[in-house]
Amino acid sequence: MTENLALTSVHKETAHPHELVLCRHCDLLQQLPPLQVGQEAACSRCGYLLDMRQKDPVLRPILYALSALLMLVLSNLFPFIGMNVAGNSHFMDFIDTSSVLFEEQHQWLAVLVWLFIQAVPALCMLAVIYLKLGMIWPLRGLVWTARVLYLLKPWSMVDIFLIGVLVAFVKLVVYADISLGMSFWAFCLFCLLHLRTFQVIDRHALWQSIAPAPQPAAPEMAGRNGIALNLASCSCCTAIVAVEQKFCGRCGTKVVLREPYSLQKTLAWLLTAAVLYIPANLLPIMETVSLGSSIQSTIISGIILMWRDGAYPVAIIILLASVVIPVLKIAIMFWLCYLAALPGHKRQLLSTRVYLVVDWIGRWSMVDVLVVAILAALVRFDLLMGVYPGMGALVFACVVITTMLAAMSFDPRLLWDQRKQQTVEEQGG
């Protein structure tokens, strides 16, 4: 790596003049060009982002993460949202989105909501601060902390929760007066700062800063596939590792040419999601009690009811998030598994880009579950009106989680291999 790629003076002397990188999606070995601040390097074959340069790579992430944590604390100190119906008022706190579910005997759903919108985001911000401070001072456990950070990152859903809050507003504004507390604005800032923190961090550069990796390949090898050179990219820290070493010398992760039984694992998760999706649509996702009468709503019936009430934007959002995206993701992942098992197919670039989109958008299906958590915490007026979660909410959350696990277990490099899947998995195992 050139001096432009060195993020701190601590590790500048370890920078490699001809750093090579293996694309994690198409397995192409290529040499990183010298980058200036604000520039990015993408894979020349599939377009996957390989590296980038950020201004003030240590100070900015620390300040963003610290500010985000401060906003998260403020989000839990003051009223979050208020609701007034026929002279009756009720304010919910941010923590009520999970505590109310726990009180209603939906402990598993309460734990999931708490993890997704509070615990995991907070741990990610703490990990970022610790890692960036480790680029200044010799702190211990940096490698372990980085592994935890990128393990937890996909499960941080504060942005999805914010969309869920907006959806809940649109559903309730025709029935009641909604007021926003100080914690709501603090949470909006937390969401923006949380997202911005990850935007100013590059995974490859971060790993190179805390633990520079050796280069087992020579510059003249660039342009060839890693599998042909018996080289693999570490799934955790992106380091290039000779497969005969078996474990990454930087983070200790087991390294194989291809993830063993990747298609089998992906298909197992997809079949589980497909099976769970049936009861998720048949079981009530929430129960609405109004003046002593009770109405149980499934995902589909809730969408129909919102459409009849004229809440077209909300109905479309829920339709996309709870019906279209899960079904399309399951179908597309089955199609990708078929292509990966088909030797010599010609749709590598298309399938890789489709996989990136599906992997990113799948988590947004959790918005319906978070809307239920918000309504259950906010609409609590005893016999006048109340919203209670149904078993369908937990089952649908499991559908979203299993589809995310399916995307994570899929090895996109298989789409670029010009050999039968059995041979690849034998070498990877």
Short mmCIF file of C-alpha atoms in Angstrom, two decimals:
data_model
loop_
_atom_site.label_atom_id
_atom_site.label_comp_id
_atom_site.label_asym_id
_atom_site.label_seq_id
_atom_site.Cartn_x
_atom_site.Cartn_y
_atom_site.Cartn_z
CA MET A 1 0.00 0.00 0.00
CA THR A 2 1.26 3.51 -0.78
CA GLU A 3 1.55 6.20 1.83
CA ASN A 4 -1.84 7.55 0.75
CA LEU A 5 -3.38 4.35 2.07
CA ALA A 6 -1.80 4.60 5.52
CA LEU A 7 -4.47 5.89 7.91
CA THR A 8 -2.24 6.59 10.89
CA SER A 9 1.37 7.35 11.54
CA VAL A 10 1.46 4.37 13.91
CA HIS A 11 1.35 1.87 11.07
CA LYS A 12 2.69 3.94 8.18
CA GLU A 13 5.92 2.03 8.10
CA THR A 14 4.04 -1.25 7.53
CA ALA A 15 2.30 -0.04 4.39
CA HIS A 16 2.94 -2.19 1.36
CA PRO A 17 3.95 -0.40 -1.88
CA HIS A 18 1.91 -2.78 -4.06
CA GLU A 19 -1.04 -3.86 -1.97
CA LEU A 20 -3.21 -6.53 -3.51
CA VAL A 21 -6.78 -7.30 -2.56
CA LEU A 22 -9.13 -10.16 -3.36
CA CYS A 23 -12.68 -9.16 -4.21
CA ARG A 24 -15.01 -10.80 -1.71
CA HIS A 25 -17.71 -11.21 -4.37
CA CYS A 26 -16.00 -12.25 -7.59
CA ASP A 27 -12.62 -13.53 -6.29
CA LEU A 28 -10.54 -11.34 -8.63
CA LEU A 29 -7.04 -10.52 -7.37
CA GLN A 30 -6.24 -6.89 -8.14
CA GLN A 31 -3.87 -4.15 -7.07
CA LEU A 32 -5.23 -1.17 -5.19
CA PRO A 33 -4.43 2.17 -6.82
CA PRO A 34 -3.14 5.12 -4.77
CA LEU A 35 -6.18 6.90 -3.33
CA GLN A 36 -6.63 10.48 -2.25
CA VAL A 37 -9.09 11.69 0.39
CA GLY A 38 -12.64 11.23 -0.87
CA GLN A 39 -11.73 8.62 -3.49
CA GLU A 40 -12.97 5.03 -3.68
CA ALA A 41 -11.60 1.89 -5.33
CA ALA A 42 -14.11 -0.56 -6.78
CA CYS A 43 -13.61 -4.02 -8.22
CA SER A 44 -12.84 -3.77 -11.93
CA ARG A 45 -15.01 -6.81 -12.65
CA CYS A 46 -18.11 -6.68 -10.41
CA GLY A 47 -18.00 -3.12 -9.04
CA TYR A 48 -17.82 -4.12 -5.36
CA LEU A 49 -16.30 -1.41 -3.14
CA LEU A 50 -12.78 -2.46 -2.14
CA ASP A 51 -11.32 0.56 -0.37
CA MET A 52 -11.84 4.28 0.18
CA ARG A 53 -10.20 7.27 1.84
CA GLN A 54 -11.89 9.42 4.44
CA LYS A 55 -10.89 12.79 5.83
CA ASP A 56 -9.71 12.62 9.46
CA PRO A 57 -10.22 8.81 9.63
CA VAL A 58 -9.66 8.72 13.40
CA LEU A 59 -11.23 11.88 14.81
CA ARG A 60 -14.45 12.01 12.75
CA PRO A 61 -15.69 8.48 13.57
CA ILE A 62 -14.96 9.05 17.27
CA LEU A 63 -16.89 12.31 17.33
CA TYR A 64 -19.82 10.86 15.37
CA ALA A 65 -19.96 7.76 17.58
CA LEU A 66 -19.73 9.77 20.82
CA SER A 67 -22.46 12.11 19.63
CA ALA A 68 -24.63 9.14 18.65
CA LEU A 69 -24.23 7.57 22.10
CA LEU A 70 -25.16 10.87 23.74
CA MET A 71 -28.32 11.08 21.62
CA LEU A 72 -29.18 7.48 22.51
CA VAL A 73 -28.93 8.32 26.22
CA LEU A 74 -31.17 11.36 25.72
CA SER A 75 -33.62 9.19 23.79
CA ASN A 76 -34.18 7.16 26.95
CA LEU A 77 -34.41 10.09 29.41
CA PHE A 78 -37.48 11.97 28.17
CA PRO A 79 -40.94 11.15 26.74
CA PHE A 80 -40.71 9.78 23.21
CA ILE A 81 -44.19 10.14 21.67
CA GLY A 82 -47.53 11.27 23.09
CA MET A 83 -51.06 10.41 22.00
CA ASN A 84 -54.35 12.12 22.91
CA VAL A 85 -57.71 10.42 22.29
CA ALA A 86 -60.99 11.95 23.51
CA GLY A 87 -59.24 13.87 26.26
CA ASN A 88 -57.14 10.89 27.38
CA SER A 89 -53.38 11.27 27.01
CA HIS A 90 -50.59 8.74 27.11
CA PHE A 91 -46.86 9.19 26.61
CA MET A 92 -44.51 6.36 25.75
CA ASP A 93 -40.80 6.22 26.44
CA PHE A 94 -38.28 4.82 23.98
CA ILE A 95 -37.65 1.78 26.17
CA ASP A 96 -41.40 1.02 26.21
CA THR A 97 -41.14 -0.46 22.71
CA SER A 98 -39.54 -3.51 24.31
CA SER A 99 -40.70 -3.33 27.95
CA VAL A 100 -44.39 -3.35 26.98
CA LEU A 101 -43.84 -6.44 24.83
CA PHE A 102 -42.18 -8.10 27.82
CA GLU A 103 -45.16 -7.25 30.03
CA GLU A 104 -47.54 -8.70 27.44
CA GLN A 105 -45.73 -12.05 27.67
CA HIS A 106 -43.92 -11.63 24.33
CA GLN A 107 -40.47 -11.97 25.87
CA TRP A 108 -38.67 -13.21 22.76
CA LEU A 109 -40.07 -10.44 20.62
CA ALA A 110 -39.18 -7.89 23.33
CA VAL A 111 -35.58 -9.11 23.42
CA LEU A 112 -35.29 -8.91 19.63
CA VAL A 113 -36.65 -5.36 19.49
CA TRP A 114 -34.36 -4.25 22.34
CA LEU A 115 -31.33 -5.78 20.66
CA PHE A 116 -32.08 -4.33 17.23
CA ILE A 117 -32.77 -0.72 18.26
CA GLN A 118 -30.78 -0.23 21.48
CA ALA A 119 -28.20 -2.82 22.49
CA VAL A 120 -26.61 -3.62 19.12
CA PRO A 121 -26.41 0.03 17.91
CA ALA A 122 -24.86 1.09 21.24
CA LEU A 123 -22.29 -1.73 21.14
CA CYS A 124 -21.38 -0.80 17.56
CA MET A 125 -20.72 2.80 18.52
CA LEU A 126 -18.63 1.75 21.53
CA ALA A 127 -16.65 -0.63 19.31
CA VAL A 128 -15.96 2.14 16.79
CA ILE A 129 -14.68 4.46 19.52
CA TYR A 130 -12.44 1.75 20.98
CA LEU A 131 -11.02 0.78 17.58
CA LYS A 132 -10.27 4.35 16.58
CA LEU A 133 -8.62 5.07 19.92
CA GLY A 134 -6.57 1.93 19.32
CA MET A 135 -5.16 3.61 16.23
CA ILE A 136 -3.67 6.23 18.55
CA TRP A 137 -2.79 4.28 21.67
CA PRO A 138 -1.74 0.60 21.98
CA LEU A 139 -5.01 -0.86 23.28
CA ARG A 140 -5.66 -4.57 23.68
CA GLY A 141 -8.32 -6.64 21.96
CA LEU A 142 -8.58 -4.53 18.81
CA VAL A 143 -8.85 -7.53 16.51
CA TRP A 144 -11.57 -9.12 18.64
CA THR A 145 -13.44 -5.80 18.82
CA ALA A 146 -13.33 -5.39 15.03
CA ARG A 147 -14.68 -8.91 14.57
CA VAL A 148 -17.58 -8.15 16.93
CA LEU A 149 -18.29 -4.84 15.18
CA TYR A 150 -18.77 -6.33 11.74
CA LEU A 151 -20.65 -9.28 13.17
CA LEU A 152 -23.20 -6.97 14.81
CA LYS A 153 -23.44 -4.29 12.11
CA PRO A 154 -26.18 -5.98 9.97
CA TRP A 155 -28.38 -6.35 13.05
CA SER A 156 -28.45 -2.66 13.92
CA MET A 157 -31.89 -1.46 12.76
CA VAL A 158 -32.30 2.08 14.05
CA ASP A 159 -33.00 3.38 10.54
CA ILE A 160 -35.76 0.79 10.08
CA PHE A 161 -37.23 1.73 13.47
CA LEU A 162 -37.38 5.38 12.40
CA ILE A 163 -39.36 4.40 9.30
CA GLY A 164 -41.60 2.33 11.56
CA VAL A 165 -42.27 5.39 13.73
CA LEU A 166 -43.30 7.40 10.66
CA VAL A 167 -45.59 4.59 9.53
CA ALA A 168 -47.19 4.50 12.99
CA PHE A 169 -47.75 8.26 12.81
CA VAL A 170 -49.66 7.98 9.55
CA LYS A 171 -51.80 5.15 10.95
CA LEU A 172 -52.71 7.03 14.14
CA VAL A 173 -52.97 10.65 13.02
CA VAL A 174 -56.56 10.16 11.75
CA TYR A 175 -57.69 8.80 15.14
CA ALA A 176 -55.74 10.87 17.64
CA ASP A 177 -53.53 13.89 18.22
CA ILE A 178 -49.83 12.94 18.16
CA SER A 179 -47.20 14.93 20.03
CA LEU A 180 -43.45 14.47 19.77
CA GLY A 181 -41.30 14.48 22.88
CA MET A 182 -37.69 15.54 23.23
CA SER A 183 -36.55 11.93 23.02
CA PHE A 184 -38.03 11.59 19.53
CA TRP A 185 -35.81 14.37 18.19
CA ALA A 186 -32.85 12.95 20.07
CA PHE A 187 -33.50 9.57 18.44
CA CYS A 188 -33.68 11.14 14.97
CA LEU A 189 -30.26 12.66 15.56
CA PHE A 190 -29.01 9.33 16.92
CA CYS A 191 -30.18 7.56 13.78
CA LEU A 192 -28.44 10.06 11.49
CA LEU A 193 -25.22 10.03 13.52
CA HIS A 194 -25.23 6.24 13.72
CA LEU A 195 -25.51 5.91 9.95
CA ARG A 196 -22.91 8.62 9.38
CA THR A 197 -20.45 6.85 11.67
CA PHE A 198 -20.42 3.78 9.44
CA GLN A 199 -20.20 5.94 6.31
CA VAL A 200 -16.87 7.44 7.41
CA ILE A 201 -15.30 4.05 8.21
CA ASP A 202 -13.78 1.75 5.61
CA ARG A 203 -13.52 -1.86 6.63
CA HIS A 204 -10.36 -2.60 4.65
CA ALA A 205 -8.52 0.50 5.82
CA LEU A 206 -9.57 -0.06 9.41
CA TRP A 207 -8.14 -3.58 9.46
CA GLN A 208 -4.93 -2.41 7.81
CA SER A 209 -4.54 0.22 10.51
CA ILE A 210 -5.05 -1.98 13.56
CA ALA A 211 -3.20 -5.04 12.20
CA PRO A 212 -1.48 -4.81 8.78
CA ALA A 213 -1.69 -8.13 6.94
CA PRO A 214 1.20 -9.79 5.05
CA GLN A 215 0.98 -10.06 1.27
CA PRO A 216 1.24 -13.71 0.15
CA ALA A 217 0.80 -12.75 -3.51
CA ALA A 218 3.08 -10.87 -5.90
CA PRO A 219 1.90 -7.89 -8.02
CA GLU A 220 2.28 -9.86 -11.25
CA MET A 221 -0.46 -12.23 -10.06
CA ALA A 222 -3.08 -9.47 -10.31
CA GLY A 223 -5.89 -10.20 -12.76
CA ARG A 224 -6.25 -13.87 -11.82
CA ASN A 225 -8.84 -15.54 -9.61
CA GLY A 226 -7.86 -16.34 -6.05
CA ILE A 227 -9.07 -19.92 -6.40
CA ALA A 228 -6.57 -20.50 -9.22
CA LEU A 229 -3.75 -19.23 -6.99
CA ASN A 230 -4.94 -21.16 -3.92
CA LEU A 231 -5.57 -17.84 -2.20
CA ALA A 232 -8.69 -16.77 -0.30
CA SER A 233 -10.01 -13.57 1.20
CA CYS A 234 -10.64 -13.76 4.94
CA SER A 235 -14.39 -13.48 5.51
CA CYS A 236 -13.76 -11.35 8.60
CA CYS A 237 -10.86 -8.97 7.95
CA THR A 238 -10.52 -9.19 4.10
CA ALA A 239 -6.83 -10.23 4.33
CA ILE A 240 -5.41 -12.41 1.54
CA VAL A 241 -4.46 -15.80 2.98
CA ALA A 242 -2.82 -18.83 1.43
CA VAL A 243 -5.32 -21.64 1.93
CA GLU A 244 -2.70 -24.07 3.21
CA GLN A 245 -2.34 -21.85 6.30
CA LYS A 246 -5.98 -22.70 7.18
CA PHE A 247 -6.32 -19.73 9.57
CA CYS A 248 -5.97 -16.01 8.97
CA GLY A 249 -2.76 -14.69 10.49
CA ARG A 250 -4.42 -11.38 11.35
CA CYS A 251 -7.75 -12.26 12.98
CA GLY A 252 -7.57 -16.04 13.44
CA THR A 253 -10.63 -16.82 11.31
CA LYS A 254 -10.64 -20.17 9.51
CA VAL A 255 -10.02 -19.59 5.81
CA VAL A 256 -11.19 -21.83 2.95
CA LEU A 257 -11.31 -21.38 -0.81
CA ARG A 258 -15.09 -21.47 -0.68
CA GLU A 259 -17.49 -21.62 2.23
CA PRO A 260 -18.14 -25.35 2.73
CA TYR A 261 -21.73 -26.38 2.02
CA SER A 262 -22.68 -22.78 1.31
CA LEU A 263 -25.58 -23.71 -0.98
CA GLN A 264 -26.88 -26.35 1.41
CA LYS A 265 -26.89 -23.89 4.31
CA THR A 266 -28.52 -21.20 2.21
CA LEU A 267 -31.23 -23.55 0.97
CA ALA A 268 -31.90 -24.75 4.52
CA TRP A 269 -32.43 -21.18 5.73
CA LEU A 270 -34.59 -20.37 2.70
CA LEU A 271 -36.79 -23.42 3.21
CA THR A 272 -37.17 -22.49 6.88
CA ALA A 273 -38.17 -18.95 5.91
CA ALA A 274 -40.65 -20.22 3.32
CA VAL A 275 -42.28 -22.56 5.83
CA LEU A 276 -42.45 -19.86 8.53
CA TYR A 277 -43.89 -17.34 6.09
CA ILE A 278 -47.17 -19.32 5.92
CA PRO A 279 -48.10 -19.05 9.64
CA ALA A 280 -46.65 -15.52 9.69
CA ASN A 281 -49.45 -14.52 7.31
CA LEU A 282 -52.16 -16.67 8.91
CA LEU A 283 -51.56 -15.76 12.56
CA PRO A 284 -52.66 -12.32 13.81
CA ILE A 285 -49.78 -9.87 13.91
CA MET A 286 -51.65 -7.56 16.31
CA GLU A 287 -54.95 -7.15 18.14
CA THR A 288 -56.78 -3.83 18.39
CA VAL A 289 -59.22 -3.33 21.27
CA SER A 290 -61.61 -0.38 21.01
CA LEU A 291 -64.56 0.24 23.36
CA GLY A 292 -64.63 -3.38 24.39
CA SER A 293 -64.58 -4.82 20.86
CA SER A 294 -61.53 -6.67 19.59
CA ILE A 295 -60.18 -6.92 16.05
CA GLN A 296 -57.32 -9.24 15.16
CA SER A 297 -55.30 -8.29 12.10
CA THR A 298 -53.01 -10.39 9.96
CA ILE A 299 -50.45 -8.80 7.67
CA ILE A 300 -52.73 -8.97 4.64
CA SER A 301 -55.91 -7.88 6.43
CA GLY A 302 -54.03 -4.95 7.97
CA ILE A 303 -52.88 -3.82 4.53
CA ILE A 304 -56.45 -4.09 3.17
CA LEU A 305 -57.83 -2.12 6.14
CA MET A 306 -55.28 0.67 5.70
CA TRP A 307 -56.07 0.85 1.99
CA ARG A 308 -59.81 1.13 2.69
CA ASP A 309 -59.13 3.89 5.23
CA GLY A 310 -57.26 5.86 2.59
CA ALA A 311 -53.80 5.40 4.10
CA TYR A 312 -52.38 4.49 0.73
CA PRO A 313 -48.69 5.35 1.39
CA VAL A 314 -48.64 3.26 4.58
CA ALA A 315 -50.44 0.37 2.89
CA ILE A 316 -47.90 0.41 0.05
CA ILE A 317 -44.94 0.54 2.47
CA ILE A 318 -46.25 -2.40 4.52
CA LEU A 319 -47.11 -4.32 1.34
CA LEU A 320 -43.58 -3.86 0.04
CA ALA A 321 -41.85 -4.59 3.34
CA SER A 322 -43.98 -7.50 4.55
CA VAL A 323 -45.09 -9.20 1.34
CA VAL A 324 -43.13 -8.17 -1.74
CA ILE A 325 -39.61 -8.02 -0.28
CA PRO A 326 -39.71 -11.32 1.69
CA VAL A 327 -41.24 -13.25 -1.21
CA LEU A 328 -38.88 -11.75 -3.77
CA LYS A 329 -35.86 -12.31 -1.54
CA ILE A 330 -36.70 -15.98 -1.03
CA ALA A 331 -37.36 -16.46 -4.76
CA ILE A 332 -34.23 -14.58 -5.84
CA MET A 333 -32.02 -16.43 -3.37
CA PHE A 334 -33.33 -19.74 -4.75
CA TRP A 335 -32.47 -18.45 -8.25
CA LEU A 336 -28.96 -17.48 -7.15
CA CYS A 337 -28.42 -20.93 -5.63
CA TYR A 338 -29.50 -22.44 -8.93
CA LEU A 339 -27.06 -20.26 -10.88
CA ALA A 340 -24.22 -21.04 -8.45
CA ALA A 341 -24.80 -24.76 -8.96
CA LEU A 342 -24.99 -24.36 -12.75
CA PRO A 343 -21.52 -24.66 -14.33
CA GLY A 344 -20.61 -22.14 -17.01
CA HIS A 345 -23.57 -19.75 -16.70
CA LYS A 346 -23.14 -16.29 -18.23
CA ARG A 347 -24.95 -14.10 -15.70
CA GLN A 348 -22.20 -13.45 -13.19
CA LEU A 349 -22.34 -9.65 -13.16
CA LEU A 350 -26.14 -9.48 -13.09
CA SER A 351 -26.47 -12.10 -10.38
CA THR A 352 -23.80 -10.46 -8.21
CA ARG A 353 -25.51 -7.08 -8.37
CA VAL A 354 -28.87 -8.67 -7.63
CA TYR A 355 -27.34 -10.42 -4.62
CA LEU A 356 -25.96 -7.13 -3.26
CA VAL A 357 -29.39 -5.49 -3.54
CA VAL A 358 -31.21 -8.44 -1.96
CA ASP A 359 -28.69 -8.66 0.86
CA TRP A 360 -29.13 -4.95 1.64
CA ILE A 361 -32.89 -4.66 1.34
CA GLY A 362 -33.91 -7.83 3.20
CA ARG A 363 -33.58 -6.33 6.69
CA TRP A 364 -36.17 -3.66 5.85
CA SER A 365 -38.92 -6.26 6.17
CA MET A 366 -38.55 -5.85 9.94
CA VAL A 367 -40.43 -2.53 9.72
CA ASP A 368 -43.83 -4.20 10.23
CA VAL A 369 -42.67 -5.88 13.45
CA LEU A 370 -41.29 -2.59 14.77
CA VAL A 371 -44.55 -0.81 13.91
CA VAL A 372 -46.40 -3.35 16.07
CA ALA A 373 -43.95 -2.70 18.93
CA ILE A 374 -44.49 1.06 18.62
CA LEU A 375 -48.29 0.81 18.51
CA ALA A 376 -48.35 -1.61 21.46
CA ALA A 377 -46.32 0.84 23.55
CA LEU A 378 -48.21 3.97 22.48
CA VAL A 379 -51.86 2.93 22.18
CA ARG A 380 -52.67 2.01 25.81
CA PHE A 381 -55.95 3.52 27.04
CA ASP A 382 -57.39 0.61 29.03
CA LEU A 383 -60.90 -0.21 27.72
CA LEU A 384 -61.05 2.84 25.44
CA MET A 385 -58.38 1.69 23.03
CA GLY A 386 -55.39 -0.62 23.07
CA VAL A 387 -53.07 -2.43 20.68
CA TYR A 388 -51.52 -5.77 21.58
CA PRO A 389 -48.98 -7.82 19.62
CA GLY A 390 -49.96 -11.16 18.15
CA MET A 391 -48.00 -14.34 17.66
CA GLY A 392 -47.67 -13.52 13.97
CA ALA A 393 -45.27 -10.68 14.82
CA LEU A 394 -42.73 -13.06 16.35
CA VAL A 395 -43.09 -15.58 13.52
CA PHE A 396 -42.64 -12.87 10.91
CA ALA A 397 -39.56 -11.59 12.75
CA CYS A 398 -38.16 -15.12 12.46
CA VAL A 399 -38.87 -15.02 8.71
CA VAL A 400 -36.83 -11.83 8.35
CA ILE A 401 -33.99 -13.22 10.46
CA THR A 402 -33.81 -16.50 8.52
CA THR A 403 -33.74 -14.70 5.16
CA MET A 404 -30.90 -12.50 6.44
CA LEU A 405 -29.02 -15.61 7.58
CA ALA A 406 -29.63 -17.18 4.17
CA ALA A 407 -28.01 -14.20 2.44
CA MET A 408 -25.09 -14.28 4.88
CA SER A 409 -24.45 -18.00 4.33
CA PHE A 410 -24.44 -17.64 0.54
CA ASP A 411 -20.95 -17.39 -0.98
CA PRO A 412 -21.26 -15.03 -4.01
CA ARG A 413 -17.88 -16.18 -5.35
CA LEU A 414 -19.60 -19.39 -6.41
CA LEU A 415 -21.40 -17.39 -9.09
CA TRP A 416 -18.05 -16.73 -10.78
CA ASP A 417 -16.62 -20.23 -10.59
CA GLN A 418 -16.47 -22.08 -13.88
CA ARG A 419 -16.64 -25.53 -12.32
CA LYS A 420 -19.16 -27.77 -10.71
CA GLN A 421 -20.25 -26.98 -7.16
CA GLN A 422 -19.21 -30.37 -5.84
CA THR A 423 -15.56 -29.83 -6.80
CA VAL A 424 -15.48 -26.36 -5.26
CA GLU A 425 -16.92 -27.49 -1.96
CA GLU A 426 -14.52 -30.40 -1.74
CA GLN A 427 -11.60 -27.97 -2.08
CA GLY A 428 -13.21 -25.51 0.34
CA GLY A 429 -13.85 -28.15 3.01
#
